[in-house]
Every structure is written in structure tokens, then in C-alpha cells.
Short mmCIF file of C-alpha atoms and ligand atoms in Angstrom, two decimals:
data_model
loop_
_atom_site.label_atom_id
_atom_site.label_comp_id
_atom_site.label_asym_id
_atom_site.label_seq_id
_atom_site.Cartn_x
_atom_site.Cartn_y
_atom_site.Cartn_z
CA UNK A 1 -60.24 -1.34 -43.65
CA UNK A 2 -61.43 -3.56 -40.72
CA UNK A 3 -60.30 -7.21 -40.73
CA UNK A 4 -61.73 -9.87 -38.46
CA UNK A 5 -59.33 -12.80 -37.89
CA UNK A 6 -60.72 -15.89 -36.34
CA UNK A 7 -58.08 -18.38 -35.06
CA UNK A 8 -55.33 -15.87 -34.06
CA UNK A 9 -53.45 -18.41 -31.96
CA UNK A 10 -52.91 -21.15 -34.55
CA UNK A 11 -49.71 -21.56 -36.69
CA UNK A 12 -51.20 -19.43 -39.59
CA UNK A 13 -53.39 -17.24 -37.53
CA UNK A 14 -50.52 -15.94 -35.39
CA UNK A 15 -48.49 -14.92 -38.53
CA UNK A 16 -51.65 -13.40 -40.12
CA UNK A 17 -52.28 -11.16 -37.12
CA UNK A 18 -48.79 -9.75 -37.49
CA UNK A 19 -48.68 -9.55 -41.22
CA UNK A 20 -51.99 -7.89 -41.73
CA UNK A 21 -51.61 -5.17 -39.10
CA UNK A 22 -50.30 -2.92 -41.75
CA UNK A 23 -53.44 -3.34 -43.84
CA UNK A 24 -55.83 -1.82 -41.36
CA UNK A 25 -57.57 -2.56 -38.03
CA UNK A 26 -57.28 -6.24 -37.20
CA UNK A 27 -59.71 -7.59 -34.64
CA UNK A 28 -58.22 -11.00 -33.73
CA UNK A 29 -60.06 -13.69 -31.74
CA UNK A 30 -59.75 -17.43 -31.10
CA UNK A 31 -61.19 -20.37 -29.12
CA UNK A 32 -62.49 -20.34 -26.39
CA UNK A 33 -63.37 -16.56 -26.61
CA UNK A 34 -65.03 -17.49 -29.82
CA UNK A 35 -66.32 -21.02 -30.68
CA UNK A 36 -67.14 -21.29 -34.37
CA UNK A 37 -69.00 -24.43 -33.83
CA UNK A 38 -71.68 -22.25 -32.14
CA UNK A 39 -73.27 -20.95 -35.29
CA UNK A 40 -75.59 -18.30 -33.90
CA UNK A 41 -72.76 -16.77 -31.85
CA UNK A 42 -70.56 -16.85 -34.97
CA UNK A 43 -73.20 -14.99 -36.95
CA UNK A 44 -73.59 -12.43 -34.09
CA UNK A 45 -69.84 -11.88 -33.99
CA UNK A 46 -69.52 -11.12 -37.61
CA UNK A 47 -72.61 -8.77 -37.59
CA UNK A 48 -71.25 -6.92 -34.53
CA UNK A 49 -67.66 -6.47 -35.90
CA UNK A 50 -68.87 -5.78 -39.49
CA UNK A 51 -65.49 -6.54 -40.99
CA UNK A 52 -64.56 -5.61 -44.57
CA UNK A 53 -62.60 -8.85 -44.61
CA UNK A 54 -62.93 -11.89 -42.60
CA UNK A 55 -59.73 -14.25 -42.46
CA UNK A 56 -60.45 -17.84 -41.27
CA UNK A 57 -57.46 -19.89 -40.48
CA UNK A 58 -59.34 -21.51 -37.52
CA UNK A 59 -60.10 -25.17 -38.17
CA UNK A 60 -60.33 -28.50 -36.45
CA UNK A 61 -56.85 -29.62 -37.53
CA UNK A 62 -56.21 -32.83 -35.46
CA UNK A 63 -56.41 -35.27 -38.53
CA UNK A 64 -56.40 -38.42 -36.33
CA UNK A 65 -58.79 -37.25 -33.64
CA UNK A 66 -61.30 -36.17 -36.37
CA UNK A 67 -61.87 -39.85 -37.13
CA UNK A 68 -63.58 -40.12 -33.84
CA UNK A 69 -64.85 -36.50 -33.47
CA UNK A 70 -66.67 -36.49 -36.74
CA UNK A 71 -69.58 -34.31 -35.80
CA UNK A 72 -67.36 -31.58 -34.29
CA UNK A 73 -64.93 -31.60 -37.25
CA UNK A 74 -67.87 -31.29 -39.68
CA UNK A 75 -69.32 -28.34 -37.88
CA UNK A 76 -66.05 -26.50 -37.47
CA UNK A 77 -64.52 -27.28 -40.82
CA UNK A 78 -67.63 -27.99 -42.97
CA UNK A 79 -70.53 -25.74 -41.71
CA UNK A 80 -68.95 -22.70 -40.04
CA UNK A 81 -67.09 -21.60 -43.20
CA UNK A 82 -70.31 -21.49 -45.16
CA UNK A 83 -71.94 -19.43 -42.37
CA UNK A 84 -68.97 -17.02 -42.57
CA UNK A 85 -69.54 -16.63 -46.29
CA UNK A 86 -73.17 -16.03 -45.85
CA UNK A 87 -72.62 -13.32 -43.27
CA UNK A 88 -69.94 -11.67 -45.19
CA UNK A 89 -72.22 -11.64 -48.24
CA UNK A 90 -74.84 -9.72 -46.25
CA UNK A 91 -72.12 -7.18 -45.26
CA UNK A 92 -70.84 -6.86 -48.76
CA UNK A 93 -67.37 -8.02 -47.50
CA UNK A 94 -64.87 -10.75 -48.38
CA UNK A 95 -64.05 -14.05 -46.80
CA UNK A 96 -60.51 -15.51 -47.10
CA UNK A 97 -60.74 -19.17 -46.01
CA UNK A 98 -58.05 -21.91 -45.97
CA UNK A 99 -58.36 -25.49 -47.00
CA UNK A 100 -56.11 -28.48 -47.35
CA UNK A 101 -54.28 -30.82 -49.70
CA UNK A 102 -56.10 -33.61 -47.82
CA UNK A 103 -59.22 -33.06 -49.81
CA UNK A 104 -57.29 -35.22 -52.44
CA UNK A 105 -56.94 -38.95 -52.35
CA UNK A 106 -53.26 -38.77 -53.11
CA UNK A 107 -53.21 -41.32 -55.99
CA UNK A 108 -52.47 -38.93 -58.82
CA UNK A 109 -48.79 -39.19 -58.64
CA UNK A 110 -48.07 -35.60 -59.64
CA UNK A 111 -49.05 -32.29 -58.13
CA UNK A 112 -52.76 -31.51 -58.00
CA UNK A 113 -54.46 -28.60 -59.84
CA UNK A 114 -57.61 -26.87 -58.63
CA UNK A 115 -59.51 -28.59 -61.43
CA UNK A 116 -58.70 -32.08 -60.19
CA UNK A 117 -61.39 -34.05 -58.49
CA UNK A 118 -61.31 -33.98 -54.70
CA UNK A 119 -61.78 -37.29 -53.09
CA UNK A 120 -60.70 -37.25 -49.41
CA UNK A 121 -59.72 -40.47 -47.62
CA UNK A 122 -60.03 -39.33 -43.99
CA UNK A 123 -62.71 -37.50 -41.97
CA UNK A 124 -60.61 -34.32 -41.70
CA UNK A 125 -60.38 -34.14 -45.48
CA UNK A 126 -64.12 -34.80 -45.87
CA UNK A 127 -64.96 -31.95 -43.40
CA UNK A 128 -62.56 -29.51 -45.16
CA UNK A 129 -64.04 -30.35 -48.60
CA UNK A 130 -67.56 -29.69 -47.26
CA UNK A 131 -66.28 -26.37 -45.97
CA UNK A 132 -65.03 -25.43 -49.46
CA UNK A 133 -68.38 -26.50 -51.00
CA UNK A 134 -70.31 -24.46 -48.32
CA UNK A 135 -68.23 -21.33 -49.06
CA UNK A 136 -68.38 -21.65 -52.85
CA UNK A 137 -72.15 -22.43 -52.54
CA UNK A 138 -72.84 -18.89 -51.30
CA UNK A 139 -73.56 -17.40 -54.78
CA UNK A 140 -72.38 -13.88 -55.51
CA UNK A 141 -70.42 -13.71 -52.24
CA UNK A 142 -66.83 -12.56 -52.30
CA UNK A 143 -64.78 -15.55 -51.13
CA UNK A 144 -61.32 -16.78 -51.74
CA UNK A 145 -60.26 -20.17 -50.66
CA UNK A 146 -56.59 -20.90 -50.39
CA UNK A 147 -55.77 -24.63 -50.28
CA UNK A 148 -52.45 -25.17 -48.66
CA UNK A 149 -50.37 -28.13 -47.48
CA UNK A 150 -48.14 -29.18 -44.70
CA UNK A 151 -48.16 -25.94 -42.77
CA UNK A 152 -45.28 -25.36 -40.34
CA UNK A 153 -44.01 -22.77 -37.80
CA UNK A 154 -41.44 -22.87 -35.08
CA UNK A 155 -43.86 -21.36 -32.57
CA UNK A 156 -46.21 -24.26 -31.77
CA UNK A 157 -46.42 -27.96 -32.48
CA UNK A 158 -46.28 -29.29 -35.98
CA UNK A 159 -43.87 -31.61 -37.85
CA UNK A 160 -40.81 -29.33 -37.85
CA UNK A 161 -40.80 -28.99 -34.13
CA UNK A 162 -41.29 -32.76 -33.77
CA UNK A 163 -38.35 -33.42 -36.00
CA UNK A 164 -36.11 -30.98 -34.04
CA UNK A 165 -37.22 -32.75 -30.78
CA UNK A 166 -36.65 -36.25 -32.12
CA UNK A 167 -33.12 -35.20 -33.37
CA UNK A 168 -32.31 -34.32 -29.72
CA UNK A 169 -33.67 -37.66 -28.29
CA UNK A 170 -32.98 -40.38 -30.94
CA UNK A 171 -29.61 -41.53 -32.41
CA UNK A 172 -31.39 -43.25 -35.24
CA UNK A 173 -34.50 -41.58 -36.62
CA UNK A 174 -36.99 -43.30 -38.93
CA UNK A 175 -39.13 -40.96 -41.05
CA UNK A 176 -41.74 -42.07 -43.65
CA UNK A 177 -40.74 -41.56 -47.25
CA UNK A 178 -44.07 -42.62 -48.74
CA UNK A 179 -46.02 -39.37 -48.06
CA UNK A 180 -45.19 -36.40 -50.26
CA UNK A 181 -46.57 -32.94 -49.95
CA UNK A 182 -45.63 -29.28 -50.32
CA UNK A 183 -44.21 -27.92 -47.00
CA UNK A 184 -45.53 -24.47 -46.38
CA UNK A 185 -44.15 -21.99 -43.83
CA UNK A 186 -47.01 -20.26 -42.04
CA UNK A 187 -45.35 -16.89 -42.44
CA UNK A 188 -44.96 -17.20 -46.26
CA UNK A 189 -48.65 -18.08 -46.41
CA UNK A 190 -49.58 -15.14 -44.25
CA UNK A 191 -47.47 -12.77 -46.33
CA UNK A 192 -48.88 -14.12 -49.66
CA UNK A 193 -52.39 -13.58 -48.19
CA UNK A 194 -51.56 -9.95 -47.16
CA UNK A 195 -50.10 -9.24 -50.54
CA UNK A 196 -53.26 -10.43 -52.29
CA UNK A 197 -55.30 -8.05 -50.08
CA UNK A 198 -52.95 -5.18 -50.74
CA UNK A 199 -53.02 -5.81 -54.54
CA UNK A 200 -56.42 -4.04 -54.60
CA UNK A 201 -55.04 -0.78 -53.12
CA UNK A 202 -57.89 1.42 -51.94
CA UNK A 203 -60.45 -0.92 -53.54
CA UNK A 204 -59.50 -4.26 -51.97
CA UNK A 205 -63.05 -5.58 -51.98
CA UNK A 206 -63.49 -4.90 -55.75
CA UNK A 207 -60.22 -6.64 -56.43
CA UNK A 208 -61.09 -9.70 -54.23
CA UNK A 209 -64.52 -9.93 -55.89
CA UNK A 210 -62.80 -10.03 -59.25
CA UNK A 211 -60.58 -12.83 -58.03
CA UNK A 212 -63.14 -14.82 -56.02
CA UNK A 213 -62.53 -18.59 -56.18
CA UNK A 214 -60.29 -21.47 -55.23
CA UNK A 215 -56.51 -21.41 -55.35
CA UNK A 216 -53.72 -23.67 -54.39
CA UNK A 217 -51.21 -21.76 -52.19
CA UNK A 218 -48.25 -23.62 -50.75
CA UNK A 219 -44.44 -23.82 -50.75
CA UNK A 220 -43.25 -24.47 -54.33
CA UNK A 221 -42.08 -28.03 -55.22
CA UNK A 222 -42.66 -31.31 -53.22
CA UNK A 223 -40.85 -33.36 -50.65
CA UNK A 224 -41.48 -36.59 -48.76
CA UNK A 225 -41.61 -36.34 -45.06
CA UNK A 226 -38.21 -37.99 -45.06
CA UNK A 227 -36.75 -35.24 -47.35
CA UNK A 228 -38.43 -32.59 -45.30
CA UNK A 229 -36.97 -33.89 -42.01
CA UNK A 230 -33.44 -34.19 -43.56
CA UNK A 231 -33.59 -30.57 -44.60
CA UNK A 232 -34.86 -29.36 -41.16
CA UNK A 233 -32.06 -31.35 -39.39
CA UNK A 234 -29.45 -30.05 -41.80
CA UNK A 235 -30.48 -26.45 -41.28
CA UNK A 236 -30.99 -26.67 -37.53
CA UNK A 237 -29.07 -23.64 -36.08
CA UNK A 238 -28.38 -25.59 -32.90
CA UNK A 239 -26.93 -28.71 -34.39
CA UNK A 240 -24.62 -29.21 -31.40
CA UNK A 241 -27.79 -30.19 -29.40
CA UNK A 242 -28.61 -32.98 -31.74
CA UNK A 243 -27.82 -36.57 -30.93
CA UNK A 244 -29.11 -38.04 -34.10
CA UNK A 245 -26.50 -40.03 -36.11
CA UNK A 246 -28.65 -41.61 -38.78
CA UNK A 247 -31.99 -40.75 -40.44
CA UNK A 248 -33.57 -43.77 -42.14
CA UNK A 249 -36.59 -43.86 -44.51
CA UNK A 250 -39.58 -45.77 -43.22
CA UNK A 251 -43.01 -46.67 -44.39
CA UNK A 252 -46.36 -45.27 -43.12
CA UNK A 253 -47.59 -48.73 -42.19
CA UNK A 254 -44.81 -48.94 -39.49
CA UNK A 255 -46.46 -46.06 -37.67
CA UNK A 256 -50.17 -47.00 -37.76
CA UNK A 257 -52.45 -43.92 -37.18
CA UNK A 258 -56.29 -43.71 -37.02
CA UNK A 259 -56.46 -41.60 -40.26
CA UNK A 260 -55.20 -42.49 -43.65
CA UNK A 261 -52.92 -39.99 -45.34
CA UNK A 262 -52.67 -39.27 -48.93
CA UNK A 263 -49.56 -40.76 -50.48
CA UNK A 264 -48.91 -37.82 -52.81
CA UNK A 265 -50.73 -34.56 -52.23
CA UNK A 266 -48.29 -31.84 -53.41
CA UNK A 267 -50.18 -28.79 -54.89
CA UNK A 268 -49.66 -26.97 -58.23
CA UNK A 269 -49.81 -23.30 -57.36
CA UNK A 270 -49.36 -21.83 -60.85
CA UNK A 271 -52.97 -20.46 -60.90
CA UNK A 272 -52.23 -18.41 -57.78
CA UNK A 273 -48.89 -17.29 -59.07
CA UNK A 274 -50.28 -16.17 -62.45
CA UNK A 275 -53.48 -14.59 -61.12
CA UNK A 276 -51.87 -12.52 -58.39
CA UNK A 277 -48.32 -12.05 -59.80
CA UNK A 278 -46.85 -13.49 -56.58
CA UNK A 279 -44.06 -16.02 -56.93
CA UNK A 280 -44.05 -18.64 -54.31
CA UNK A 281 -40.59 -19.65 -52.94
CA UNK A 282 -39.30 -23.21 -53.07
CA UNK A 283 -40.01 -25.12 -49.84
CA UNK A 284 -36.30 -25.42 -49.12
CA UNK A 285 -35.79 -21.60 -49.27
CA UNK A 286 -38.43 -21.14 -46.54
CA UNK A 287 -36.87 -23.74 -44.27
CA UNK A 288 -33.52 -21.88 -44.62
CA UNK A 289 -35.12 -18.55 -43.76
CA UNK A 290 -37.02 -20.03 -40.87
CA UNK A 291 -33.90 -21.58 -39.41
CA UNK A 292 -31.76 -18.51 -39.91
N1 NAP B 1 -51.31 -27.65 -40.40
C1 NAP B 1 -51.32 -28.15 -41.55
O1 NAP B 1 -50.39 -29.01 -41.86
C2 NAP B 1 -52.25 -27.81 -42.71
C3 NAP B 1 -52.21 -28.37 -43.86
C4 NAP B 1 -53.08 -28.01 -44.81
C5 NAP B 1 -54.11 -27.05 -44.57
N2 NAP B 1 -54.19 -26.55 -43.35
C6 NAP B 1 -55.19 -25.53 -43.17
O2 NAP B 1 -54.62 -24.39 -42.84
C7 NAP B 1 -55.41 -23.52 -41.90
C8 NAP B 1 -54.53 -23.16 -40.76
O3 NAP B 1 -53.88 -24.27 -40.21
P1 NAP B 1 -52.95 -24.28 -38.85
O4 NAP B 1 -51.93 -25.31 -39.00
O5 NAP B 1 -52.62 -22.76 -38.62
O6 NAP B 1 -54.03 -24.69 -37.74
P2 NAP B 1 -53.82 -24.70 -36.20
O7 NAP B 1 -52.42 -24.22 -35.79
O8 NAP B 1 -54.33 -25.96 -35.65
O9 NAP B 1 -54.81 -23.53 -35.72
C9 NAP B 1 -56.18 -23.53 -35.80
C10 NAP B 1 -56.79 -22.59 -34.80
O10 NAP B 1 -58.16 -22.75 -34.91
C11 NAP B 1 -58.71 -22.80 -33.63
N3 NAP B 1 -59.96 -23.45 -33.42
C12 NAP B 1 -60.12 -24.84 -33.46
N4 NAP B 1 -61.47 -25.07 -33.27
C13 NAP B 1 -62.06 -23.87 -33.01
C14 NAP B 1 -63.38 -23.54 -32.71
N5 NAP B 1 -64.41 -24.39 -32.57
N6 NAP B 1 -63.64 -22.17 -32.70
C15 NAP B 1 -62.72 -21.24 -32.79
N7 NAP B 1 -61.39 -21.59 -33.10
C16 NAP B 1 -61.06 -22.83 -33.22
C17 NAP B 1 -57.65 -23.53 -32.75
O11 NAP B 1 -57.78 -23.22 -31.43
P3 NAP B 1 -57.34 -24.34 -30.33
O12 NAP B 1 -55.80 -24.57 -30.56
O13 NAP B 1 -57.60 -23.77 -29.06
O14 NAP B 1 -58.15 -25.62 -30.64
C18 NAP B 1 -56.39 -22.87 -33.40
O15 NAP B 1 -56.00 -21.61 -32.79
C19 NAP B 1 -56.58 -24.48 -41.50
O16 NAP B 1 -57.69 -24.21 -42.21
C20 NAP B 1 -56.06 -25.86 -41.83
O17 NAP B 1 -57.20 -26.76 -42.13
C21 NAP B 1 -53.30 -26.82 -42.28
#
């Protein structure tokens, strides 16, 4: 099996490259070698590599910058995934694409199901929803969309690294407690993806075709950013480096950002768990495993 992975240097892409190497040949690329906003070049790449499976963790993920770079965010997140689905359909192969909890407005108050109406409140969310629609609009293609939430790794950027950095610089930390989501370890997400592909054995494509569609796939449970930060600080293996004495809950309006964030965007992943028979660990278990 030949897998084309676009976005190998991102949090999820880095884990996917490692997790999927036991499934077959993985051809992994990233920006600037490949720029998925260049649609013709993207089509050429896919038709040259001729993958059986295309994994797309690549995305325009800077939520605040997207407010001002709307056109670029819309091409990368909204148009390119549909092009990937079209090209994979021509090849008879499968696309596995990732989307976000930020397609939801965040006003439901409990975890979102796949059947809930998406109604994004920022440009990033709008662009990602357009990407979902473009992929699902390719009729009779083999496409799985995994909507995930609050992705983290220790390797690059992200909230967990920020929290660990702040804990080494600030005696009193203030973290918002009015945003709730489902923290998701990039490695867990990559492993769940690889398991789905492997479920089909020698006929992965038939299996993926049978299970085409949209799934929520995230760490189980829900946490506010405040709860998430407290758990990270508690599990930090190098606690002696911390200077933080107090972690105080704060409100989002104290830290104004260009993009609005959903108040509550945790995802109910029971459809994924039941369909694929893969239990998803509680978000706290993943934090413990990450921290060692
Ligand atoms: N991070 C989260 O909290 C979160 C939450 C929910 C859903 N998601 C979704 O999960 C998926 C993976 O997220 P992630 O956190 O792993 O993202 P990430 O770390 O930001 O990685 C995204 C990758 O895409 C690449 N990329 C950006 N623009 C590109 C372009 N025009 N052409 C080719 N590659 C390009 C980036 O390259 P550069 O770094 O060089 O730009 C980067 O390697 C994405 O679909 C994202 O929308 C993420």
C-alpha cells in the first residue's frame, strides 16, 4: 500500500509519518516543498504519486491570523481538501482528512455529535467547514473526515508547550476557564487513524469505502483550558524547573484575540468508537502518557 502524507511536519503529520510506516510505503511531504494552495500542482502531485490512501493533516491552523488572511485560509482549508477528494476518486483511492471542533458555535453546552448543525464563529472554522463540504460533495469518493479538537504534542508549539513555558516564567498564571474542549494528543490521533486503516487488512480500500463519512475523533471527556493547564503542570516531569505558585481561572475577554473561540466545543466520539471498535482514552490518560 502506498500512502501520501501531506503536512508531515505538523503536530499530527509528524506522528502520522511514524505511526503509518508499518502500513506500507509512506511518501511524506510538507510546505514549502508542496503548497496545497497551488491547486494544479496539488493535482499533479497526487496523480504522480498515485497513492492508495492520501492523509491530509495539512491545514492553515493559525486561528487568529486567519481573520486577516481569509483568502489563503479558504483555499488551503476549504478548496484543497475537495481537490484531494476529486483526485483520489479518479485513482479509486481513499482520502483521510482532518477537521475541527471550531466548525461549531459552541453554544450547545454539551458535547457535539456529527449530526449537530455546524455554525462556525471565526474564519478558520468557516474555512474548515467549507473543506468538509467540499470533500463530502465528491459523490462516490472514498473519504473519511475525522473532526478533532485541541490537538497537542510536545514537539512543536501548541498549548501544552505554552503552559510549560509560562510555568517556568510566571509565579501566578491566569488561564481561561470559559473555553471547554476535548484535548487530543496528536500521537493518539495518529494511532487511531492507523488502526482504522489496518482494520481493513488486505482490503483497506473496501473497508474505508464501507465506512466513508464524518466522524468525531478526540480525547474522551471534556476540559476547560484551566483544567487542562492544571493537569499539564501537575504531570510536568521537570517540576523543579517551575516557578509557578498559583494558577488562577480567568475569562477569555481578559485576553482579547482577533478570532472568537467557541465556549464549549467538546466532541462526542461514540460514533467513531462504535463503528471502528476503537476505544478512545480519557484526555487525562494521554497527558500522563505524554509526560511520562
Ligand atoms: N491544532 C489544533 O488544536 C487542532 C484542533 C482541531 C483540529 N485541528 C486540525 O487537525 C489537523 C492537524 O492539525 P495540527 O495541529 O497538526 O496542525 P499544524 O501543526 O499547524 O500542522 C499543519 C501543517 O500543514 C502545513 N501547511 C500549512 N499550509 C500549507 C500549505 N499551503 N501547503 C502545504 N502544507 C501546508 C504546515 O506547514 P507550515 O508549518 O510550514 O505552515 C504544517 O506542517 C488540521 O486539519 C487542523 O485543522 C487542529
